[in-house]
mmCIF file as gemmi writes it, N, C-alpha and C atoms, coordinates in Angstrom:
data_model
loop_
_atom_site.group_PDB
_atom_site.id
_atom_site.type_symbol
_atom_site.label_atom_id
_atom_site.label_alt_id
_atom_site.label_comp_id
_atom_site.label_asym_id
_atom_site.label_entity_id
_atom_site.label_seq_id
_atom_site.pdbx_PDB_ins_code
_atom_site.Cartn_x
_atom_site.Cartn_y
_atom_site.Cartn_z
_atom_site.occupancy
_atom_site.B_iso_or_equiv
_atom_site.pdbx_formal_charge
_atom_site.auth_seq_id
_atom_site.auth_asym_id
_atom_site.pdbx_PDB_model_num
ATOM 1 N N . UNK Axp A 1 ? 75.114 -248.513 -97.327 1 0 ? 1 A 1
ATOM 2 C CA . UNK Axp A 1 ? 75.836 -247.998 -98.494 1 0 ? 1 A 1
ATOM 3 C C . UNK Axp A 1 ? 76.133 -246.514 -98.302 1 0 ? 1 A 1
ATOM 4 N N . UNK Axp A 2 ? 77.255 -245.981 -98.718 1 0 ? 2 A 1
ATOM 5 C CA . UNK Axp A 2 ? 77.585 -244.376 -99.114 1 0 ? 2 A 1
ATOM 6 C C . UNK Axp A 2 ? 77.571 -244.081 -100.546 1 0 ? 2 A 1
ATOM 7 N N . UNK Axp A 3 ? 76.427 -243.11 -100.463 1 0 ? 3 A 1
ATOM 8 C CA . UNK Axp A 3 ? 76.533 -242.256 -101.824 1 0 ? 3 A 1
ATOM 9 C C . UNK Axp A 3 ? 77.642 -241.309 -101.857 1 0 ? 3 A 1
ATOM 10 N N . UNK Axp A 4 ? 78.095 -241.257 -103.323 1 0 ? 4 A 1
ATOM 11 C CA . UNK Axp A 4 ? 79.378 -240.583 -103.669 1 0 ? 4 A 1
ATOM 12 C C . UNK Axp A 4 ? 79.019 -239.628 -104.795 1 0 ? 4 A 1
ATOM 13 N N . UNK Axp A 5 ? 79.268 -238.419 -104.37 1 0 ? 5 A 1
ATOM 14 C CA . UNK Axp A 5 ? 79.133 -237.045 -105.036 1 0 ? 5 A 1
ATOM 15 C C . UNK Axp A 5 ? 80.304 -236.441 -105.271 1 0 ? 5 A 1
ATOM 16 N N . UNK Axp A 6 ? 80.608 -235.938 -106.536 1 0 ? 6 A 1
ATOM 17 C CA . UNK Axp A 6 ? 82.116 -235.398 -106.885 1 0 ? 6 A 1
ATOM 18 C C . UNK Axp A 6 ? 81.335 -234.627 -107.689 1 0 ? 6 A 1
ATOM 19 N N . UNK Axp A 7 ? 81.1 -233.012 -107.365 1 0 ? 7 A 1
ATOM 20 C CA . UNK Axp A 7 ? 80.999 -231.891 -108.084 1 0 ? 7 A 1
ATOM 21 C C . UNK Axp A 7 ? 81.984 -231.329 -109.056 1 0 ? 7 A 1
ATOM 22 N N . UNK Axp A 8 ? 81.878 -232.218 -110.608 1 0 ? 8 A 1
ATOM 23 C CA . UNK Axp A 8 ? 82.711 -231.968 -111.683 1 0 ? 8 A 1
ATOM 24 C C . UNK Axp A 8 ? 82.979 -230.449 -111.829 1 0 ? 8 A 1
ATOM 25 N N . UNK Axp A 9 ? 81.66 -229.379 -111.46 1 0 ? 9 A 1
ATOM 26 C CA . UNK Axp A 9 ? 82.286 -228.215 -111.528 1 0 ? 9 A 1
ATOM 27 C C . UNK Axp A 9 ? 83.671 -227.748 -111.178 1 0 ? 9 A 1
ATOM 28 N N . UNK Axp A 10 ? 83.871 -228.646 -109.671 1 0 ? 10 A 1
ATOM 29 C CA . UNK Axp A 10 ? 84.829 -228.047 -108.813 1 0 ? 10 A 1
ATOM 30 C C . UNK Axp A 10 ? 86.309 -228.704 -108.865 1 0 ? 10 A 1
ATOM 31 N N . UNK Axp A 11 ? 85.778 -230.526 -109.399 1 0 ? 11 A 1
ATOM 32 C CA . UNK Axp A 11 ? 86.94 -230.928 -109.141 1 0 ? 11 A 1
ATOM 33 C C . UNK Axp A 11 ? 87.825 -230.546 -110.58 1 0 ? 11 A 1
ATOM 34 N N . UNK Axp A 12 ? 89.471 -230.473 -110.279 1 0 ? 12 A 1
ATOM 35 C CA . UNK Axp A 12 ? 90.473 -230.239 -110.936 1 0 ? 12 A 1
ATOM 36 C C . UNK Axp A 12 ? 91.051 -231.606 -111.584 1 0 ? 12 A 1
ATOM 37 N N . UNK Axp A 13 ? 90.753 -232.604 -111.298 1 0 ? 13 A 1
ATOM 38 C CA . UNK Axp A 13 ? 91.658 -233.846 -111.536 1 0 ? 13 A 1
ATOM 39 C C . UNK Axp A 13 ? 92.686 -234.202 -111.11 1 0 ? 13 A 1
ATOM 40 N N . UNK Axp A 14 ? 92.862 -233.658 -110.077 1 0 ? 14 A 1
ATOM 41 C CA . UNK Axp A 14 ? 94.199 -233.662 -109.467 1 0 ? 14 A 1
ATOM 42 C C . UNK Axp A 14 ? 94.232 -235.553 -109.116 1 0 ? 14 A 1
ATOM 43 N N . UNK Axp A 15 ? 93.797 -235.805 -108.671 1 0 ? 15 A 1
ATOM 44 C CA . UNK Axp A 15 ? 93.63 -237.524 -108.651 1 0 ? 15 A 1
ATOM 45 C C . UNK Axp A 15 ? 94.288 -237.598 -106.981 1 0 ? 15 A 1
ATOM 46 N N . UNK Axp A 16 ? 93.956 -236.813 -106.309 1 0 ? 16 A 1
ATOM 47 C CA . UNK Axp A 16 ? 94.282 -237.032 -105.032 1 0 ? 16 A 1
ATOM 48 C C . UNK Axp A 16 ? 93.759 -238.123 -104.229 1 0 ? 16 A 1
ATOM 49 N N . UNK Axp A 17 ? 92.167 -238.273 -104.617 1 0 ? 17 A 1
ATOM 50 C CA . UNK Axp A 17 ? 91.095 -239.202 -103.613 1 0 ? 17 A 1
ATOM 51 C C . UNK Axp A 17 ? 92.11 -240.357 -104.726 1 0 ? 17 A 1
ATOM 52 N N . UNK Axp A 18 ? 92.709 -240.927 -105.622 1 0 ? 18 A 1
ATOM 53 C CA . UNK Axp A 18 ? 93.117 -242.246 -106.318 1 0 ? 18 A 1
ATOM 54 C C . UNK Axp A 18 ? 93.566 -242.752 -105.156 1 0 ? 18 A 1
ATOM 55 N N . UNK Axp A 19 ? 94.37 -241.721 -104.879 1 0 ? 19 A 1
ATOM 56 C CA . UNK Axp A 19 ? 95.208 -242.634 -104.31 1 0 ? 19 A 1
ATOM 57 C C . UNK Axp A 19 ? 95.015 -243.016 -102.653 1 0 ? 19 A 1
ATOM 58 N N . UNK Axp A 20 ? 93.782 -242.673 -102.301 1 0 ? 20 A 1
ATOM 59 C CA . UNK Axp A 20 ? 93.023 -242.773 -100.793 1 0 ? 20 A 1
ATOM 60 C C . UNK Axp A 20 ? 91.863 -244.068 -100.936 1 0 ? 20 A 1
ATOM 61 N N . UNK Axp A 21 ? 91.241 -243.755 -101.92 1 0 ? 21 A 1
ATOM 62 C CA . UNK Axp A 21 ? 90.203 -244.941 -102.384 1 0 ? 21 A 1
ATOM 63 C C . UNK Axp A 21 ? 90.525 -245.297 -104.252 1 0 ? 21 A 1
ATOM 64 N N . UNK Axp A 22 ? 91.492 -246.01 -104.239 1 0 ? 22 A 1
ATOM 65 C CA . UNK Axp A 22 ? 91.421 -246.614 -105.925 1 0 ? 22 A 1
ATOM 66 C C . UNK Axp A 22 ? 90.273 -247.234 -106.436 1 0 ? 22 A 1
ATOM 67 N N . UNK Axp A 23 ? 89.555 -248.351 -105.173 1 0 ? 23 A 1
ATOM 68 C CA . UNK Axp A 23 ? 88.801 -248.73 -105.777 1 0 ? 23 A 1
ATOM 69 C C . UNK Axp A 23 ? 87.126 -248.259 -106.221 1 0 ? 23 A 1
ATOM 70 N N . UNK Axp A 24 ? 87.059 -247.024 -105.868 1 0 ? 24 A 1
ATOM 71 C CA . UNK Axp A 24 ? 85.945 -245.884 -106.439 1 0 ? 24 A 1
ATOM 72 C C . UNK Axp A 24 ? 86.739 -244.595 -107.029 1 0 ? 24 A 1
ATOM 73 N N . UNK Axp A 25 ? 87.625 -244.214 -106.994 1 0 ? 25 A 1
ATOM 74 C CA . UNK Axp A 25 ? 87.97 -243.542 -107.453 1 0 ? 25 A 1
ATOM 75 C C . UNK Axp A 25 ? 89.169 -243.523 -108.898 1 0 ? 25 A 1
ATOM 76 N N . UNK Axp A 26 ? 89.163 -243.06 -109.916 1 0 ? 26 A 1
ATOM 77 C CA . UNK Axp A 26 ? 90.129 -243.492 -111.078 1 0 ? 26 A 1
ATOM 78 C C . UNK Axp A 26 ? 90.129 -242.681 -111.899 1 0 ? 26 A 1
ATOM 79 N N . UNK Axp A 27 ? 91.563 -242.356 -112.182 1 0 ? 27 A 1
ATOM 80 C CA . UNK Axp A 27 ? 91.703 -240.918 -113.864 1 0 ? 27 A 1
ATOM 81 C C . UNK Axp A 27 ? 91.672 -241.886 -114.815 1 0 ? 27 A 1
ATOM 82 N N . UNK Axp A 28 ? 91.018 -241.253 -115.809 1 0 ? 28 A 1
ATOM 83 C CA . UNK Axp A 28 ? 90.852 -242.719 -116.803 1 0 ? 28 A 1
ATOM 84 C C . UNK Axp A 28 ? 92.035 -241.539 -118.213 1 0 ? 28 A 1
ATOM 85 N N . UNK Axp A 29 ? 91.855 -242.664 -119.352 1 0 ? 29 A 1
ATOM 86 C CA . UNK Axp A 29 ? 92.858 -242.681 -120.036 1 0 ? 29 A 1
ATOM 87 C C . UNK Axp A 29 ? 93.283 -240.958 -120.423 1 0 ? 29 A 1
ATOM 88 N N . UNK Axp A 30 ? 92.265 -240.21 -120.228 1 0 ? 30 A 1
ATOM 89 C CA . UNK Axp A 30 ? 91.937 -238.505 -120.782 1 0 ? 30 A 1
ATOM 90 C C . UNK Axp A 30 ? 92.391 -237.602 -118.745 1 0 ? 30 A 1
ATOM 91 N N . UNK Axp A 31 ? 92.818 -238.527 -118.042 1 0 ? 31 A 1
ATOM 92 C CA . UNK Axp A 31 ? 93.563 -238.029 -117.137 1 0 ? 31 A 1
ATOM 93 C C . UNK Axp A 31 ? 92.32 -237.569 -116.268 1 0 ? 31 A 1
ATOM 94 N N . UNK Axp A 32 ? 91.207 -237.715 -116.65 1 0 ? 32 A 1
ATOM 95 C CA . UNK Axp A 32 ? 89.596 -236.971 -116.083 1 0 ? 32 A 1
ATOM 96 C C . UNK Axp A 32 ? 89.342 -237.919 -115.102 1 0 ? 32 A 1
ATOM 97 N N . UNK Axp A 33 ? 88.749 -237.432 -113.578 1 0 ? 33 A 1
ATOM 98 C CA . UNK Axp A 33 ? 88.336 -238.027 -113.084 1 0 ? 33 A 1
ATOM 99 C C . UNK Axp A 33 ? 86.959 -239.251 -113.485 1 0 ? 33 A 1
ATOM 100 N N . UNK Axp A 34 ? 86.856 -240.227 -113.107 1 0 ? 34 A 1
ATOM 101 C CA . UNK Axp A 34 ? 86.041 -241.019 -112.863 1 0 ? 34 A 1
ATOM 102 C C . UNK Axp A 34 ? 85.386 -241.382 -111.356 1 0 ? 34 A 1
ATOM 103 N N . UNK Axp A 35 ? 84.522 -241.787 -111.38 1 0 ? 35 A 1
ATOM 104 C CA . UNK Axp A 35 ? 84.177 -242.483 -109.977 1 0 ? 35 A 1
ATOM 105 C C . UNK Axp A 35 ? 82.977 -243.535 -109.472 1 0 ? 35 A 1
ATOM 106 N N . UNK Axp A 36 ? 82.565 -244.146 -109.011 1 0 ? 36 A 1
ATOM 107 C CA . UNK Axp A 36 ? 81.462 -245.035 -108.466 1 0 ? 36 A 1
ATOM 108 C C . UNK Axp A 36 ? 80.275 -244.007 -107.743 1 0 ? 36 A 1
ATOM 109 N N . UNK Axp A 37 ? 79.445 -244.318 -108.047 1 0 ? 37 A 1
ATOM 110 C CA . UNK Axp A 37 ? 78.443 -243.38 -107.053 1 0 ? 37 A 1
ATOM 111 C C . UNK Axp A 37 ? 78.015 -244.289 -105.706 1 0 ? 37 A 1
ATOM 112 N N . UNK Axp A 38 ? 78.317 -245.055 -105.825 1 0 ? 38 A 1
ATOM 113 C CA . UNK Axp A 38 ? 78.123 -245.926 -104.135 1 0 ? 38 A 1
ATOM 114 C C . UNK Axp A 38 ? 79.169 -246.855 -103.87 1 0 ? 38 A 1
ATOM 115 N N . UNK Axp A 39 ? 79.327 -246.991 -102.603 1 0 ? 39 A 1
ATOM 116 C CA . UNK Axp A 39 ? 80.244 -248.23 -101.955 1 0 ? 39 A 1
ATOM 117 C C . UNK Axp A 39 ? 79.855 -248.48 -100.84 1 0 ? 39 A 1
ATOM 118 N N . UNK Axp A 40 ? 80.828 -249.398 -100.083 1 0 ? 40 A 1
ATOM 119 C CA . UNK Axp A 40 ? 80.041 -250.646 -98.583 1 0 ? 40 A 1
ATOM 120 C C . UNK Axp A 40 ? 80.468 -249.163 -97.966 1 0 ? 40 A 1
ATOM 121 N N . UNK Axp A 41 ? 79.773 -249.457 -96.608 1 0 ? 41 A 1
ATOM 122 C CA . UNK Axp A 41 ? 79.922 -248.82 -95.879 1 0 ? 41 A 1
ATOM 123 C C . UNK Axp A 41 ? 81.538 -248.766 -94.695 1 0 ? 41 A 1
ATOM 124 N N . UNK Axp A 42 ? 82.231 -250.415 -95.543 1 0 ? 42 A 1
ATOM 125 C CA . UNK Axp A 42 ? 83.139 -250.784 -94.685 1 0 ? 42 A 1
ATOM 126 C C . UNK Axp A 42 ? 84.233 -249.939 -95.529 1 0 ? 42 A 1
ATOM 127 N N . UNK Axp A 43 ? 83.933 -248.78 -96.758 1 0 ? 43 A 1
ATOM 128 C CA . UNK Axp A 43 ? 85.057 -247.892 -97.322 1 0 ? 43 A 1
ATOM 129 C C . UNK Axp A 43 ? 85.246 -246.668 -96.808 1 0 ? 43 A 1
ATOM 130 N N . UNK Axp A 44 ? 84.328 -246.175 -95.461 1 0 ? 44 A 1
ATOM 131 C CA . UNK Axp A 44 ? 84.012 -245.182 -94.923 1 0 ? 44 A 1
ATOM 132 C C . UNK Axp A 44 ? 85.299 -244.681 -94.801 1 0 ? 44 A 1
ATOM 133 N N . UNK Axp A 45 ? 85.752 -244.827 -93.884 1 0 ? 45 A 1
ATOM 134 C CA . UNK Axp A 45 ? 87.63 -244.28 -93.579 1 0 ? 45 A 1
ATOM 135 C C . UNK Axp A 45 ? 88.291 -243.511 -94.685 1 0 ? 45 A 1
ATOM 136 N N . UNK Axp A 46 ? 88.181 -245.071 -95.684 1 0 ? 46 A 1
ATOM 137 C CA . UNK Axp A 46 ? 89.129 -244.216 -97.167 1 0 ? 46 A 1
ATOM 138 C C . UNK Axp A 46 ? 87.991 -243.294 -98.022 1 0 ? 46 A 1
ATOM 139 N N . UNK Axp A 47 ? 87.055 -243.781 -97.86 1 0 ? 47 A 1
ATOM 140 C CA . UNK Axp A 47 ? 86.166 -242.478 -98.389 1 0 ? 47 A 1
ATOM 141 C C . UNK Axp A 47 ? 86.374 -240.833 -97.787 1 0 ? 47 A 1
ATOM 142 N N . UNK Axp A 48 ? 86.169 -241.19 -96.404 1 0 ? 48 A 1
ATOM 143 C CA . UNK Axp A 48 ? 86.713 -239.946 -96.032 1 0 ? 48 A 1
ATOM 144 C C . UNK Axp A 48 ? 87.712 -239.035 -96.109 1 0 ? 48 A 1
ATOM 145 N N . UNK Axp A 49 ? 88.884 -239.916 -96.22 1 0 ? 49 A 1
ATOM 146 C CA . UNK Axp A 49 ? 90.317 -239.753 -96.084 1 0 ? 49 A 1
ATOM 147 C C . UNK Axp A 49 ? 90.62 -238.999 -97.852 1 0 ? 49 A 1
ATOM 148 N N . UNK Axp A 50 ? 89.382 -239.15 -98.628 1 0 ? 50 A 1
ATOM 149 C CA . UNK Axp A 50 ? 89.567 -238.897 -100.244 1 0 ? 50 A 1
ATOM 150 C C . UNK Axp A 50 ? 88.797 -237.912 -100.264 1 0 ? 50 A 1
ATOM 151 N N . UNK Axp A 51 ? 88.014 -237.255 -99.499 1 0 ? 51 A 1
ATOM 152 C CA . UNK Axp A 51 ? 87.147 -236.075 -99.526 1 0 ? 51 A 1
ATOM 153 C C . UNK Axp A 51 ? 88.082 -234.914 -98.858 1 0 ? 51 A 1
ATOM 154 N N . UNK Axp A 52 ? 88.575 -235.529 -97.657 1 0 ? 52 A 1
ATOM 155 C CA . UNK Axp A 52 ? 89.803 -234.562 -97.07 1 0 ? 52 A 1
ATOM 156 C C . UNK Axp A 52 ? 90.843 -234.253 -97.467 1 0 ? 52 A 1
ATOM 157 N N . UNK Axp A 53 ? 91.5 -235.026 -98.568 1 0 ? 53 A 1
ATOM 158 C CA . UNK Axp A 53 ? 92.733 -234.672 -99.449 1 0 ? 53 A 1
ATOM 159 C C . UNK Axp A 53 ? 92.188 -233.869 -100.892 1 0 ? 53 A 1
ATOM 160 N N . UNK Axp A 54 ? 90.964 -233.828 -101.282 1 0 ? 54 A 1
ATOM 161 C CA . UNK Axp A 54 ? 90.471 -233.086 -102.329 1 0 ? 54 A 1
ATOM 162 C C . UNK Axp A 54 ? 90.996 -231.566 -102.145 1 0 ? 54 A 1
ATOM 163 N N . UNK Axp A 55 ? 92.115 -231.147 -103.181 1 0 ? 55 A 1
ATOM 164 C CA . UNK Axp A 55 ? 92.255 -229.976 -102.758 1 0 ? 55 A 1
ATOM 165 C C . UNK Axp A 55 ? 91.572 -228.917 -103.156 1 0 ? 55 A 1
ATOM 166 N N . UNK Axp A 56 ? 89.892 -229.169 -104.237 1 0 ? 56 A 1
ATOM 167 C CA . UNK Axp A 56 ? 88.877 -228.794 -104.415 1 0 ? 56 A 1
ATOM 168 C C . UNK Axp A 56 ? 87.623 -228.478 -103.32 1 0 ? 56 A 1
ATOM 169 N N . UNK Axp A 57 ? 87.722 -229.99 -102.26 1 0 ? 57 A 1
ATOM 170 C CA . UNK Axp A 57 ? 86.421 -230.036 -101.649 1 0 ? 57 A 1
ATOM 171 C C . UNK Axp A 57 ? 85.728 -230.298 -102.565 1 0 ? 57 A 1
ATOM 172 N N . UNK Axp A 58 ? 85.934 -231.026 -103.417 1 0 ? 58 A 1
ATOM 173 C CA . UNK Axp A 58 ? 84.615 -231.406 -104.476 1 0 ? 58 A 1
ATOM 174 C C . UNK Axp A 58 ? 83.857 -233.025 -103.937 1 0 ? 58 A 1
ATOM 175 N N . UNK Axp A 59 ? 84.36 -233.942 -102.79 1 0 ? 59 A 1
ATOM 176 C CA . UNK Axp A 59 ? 83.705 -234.817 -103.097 1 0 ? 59 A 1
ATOM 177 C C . UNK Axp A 59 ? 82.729 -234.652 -101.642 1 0 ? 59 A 1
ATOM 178 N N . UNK Axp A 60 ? 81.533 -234.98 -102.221 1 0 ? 60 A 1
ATOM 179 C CA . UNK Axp A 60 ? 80.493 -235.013 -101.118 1 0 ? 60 A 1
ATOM 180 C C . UNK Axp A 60 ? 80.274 -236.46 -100.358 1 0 ? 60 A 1
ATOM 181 N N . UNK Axp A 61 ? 80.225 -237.029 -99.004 1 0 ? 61 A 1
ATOM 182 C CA . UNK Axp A 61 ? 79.475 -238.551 -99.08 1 0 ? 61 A 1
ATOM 183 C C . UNK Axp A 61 ? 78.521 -238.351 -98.422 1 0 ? 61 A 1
ATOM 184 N N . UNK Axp A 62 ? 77.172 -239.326 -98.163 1 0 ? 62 A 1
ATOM 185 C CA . UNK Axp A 62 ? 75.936 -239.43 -97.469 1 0 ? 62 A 1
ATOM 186 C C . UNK Axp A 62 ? 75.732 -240.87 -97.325 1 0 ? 62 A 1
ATOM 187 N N . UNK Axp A 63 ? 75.154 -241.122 -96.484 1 0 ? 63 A 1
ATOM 188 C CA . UNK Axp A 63 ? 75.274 -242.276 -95.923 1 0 ? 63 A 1
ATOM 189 C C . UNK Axp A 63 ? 73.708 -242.631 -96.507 1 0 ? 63 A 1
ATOM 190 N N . UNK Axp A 64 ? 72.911 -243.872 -96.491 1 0 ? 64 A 1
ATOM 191 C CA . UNK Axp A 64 ? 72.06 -244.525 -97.053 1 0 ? 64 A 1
ATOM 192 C C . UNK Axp A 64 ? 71.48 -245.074 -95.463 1 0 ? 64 A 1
C-alpha cells in the first residue's frame, strides 16, 4: 500500500493531481480538495505523476 499525505497548509486546490489520479484524488462540491489516505501499490505511476504536477508540492507518498 502507499500512504497519501496532502499538506492542506500548502495545497491551493488547484485540482491538478484530479486529473493524474481521480480515483484518490477529488474537489468536492466547495471546490476543496479531498483525498484517500492509501491506495494499491499498482497506482504508483499516477500517484506520482499527481505529486509532480502539484504546483504546491503539497502531496507527500510513502510506501508501506
Amino acid at each position: 500500500m502507499i500512504k497519501i499525505d496532502v499538506d492542506m497548509n500548502k495545497c491551493q486546490h488547484y485540482g491538478q493531481c484530479v486529473f493524474e489520479a481521480p480515483e484518490v484524488f477529488q474537489l468536492n462540491a466547495d471546490d476543496k480538495l479531498e483525498y484517500q489516505a492509501e491506495a494499491p501499490d499498482e497506482m504508483l505511476g499516477d500517484l506520482e505523476a499527481a505529486a509532480d504536477v502539484c504546483p504546491m508540492q503539497a502531496i507527500t507518498l510513502m510506501r508501506e
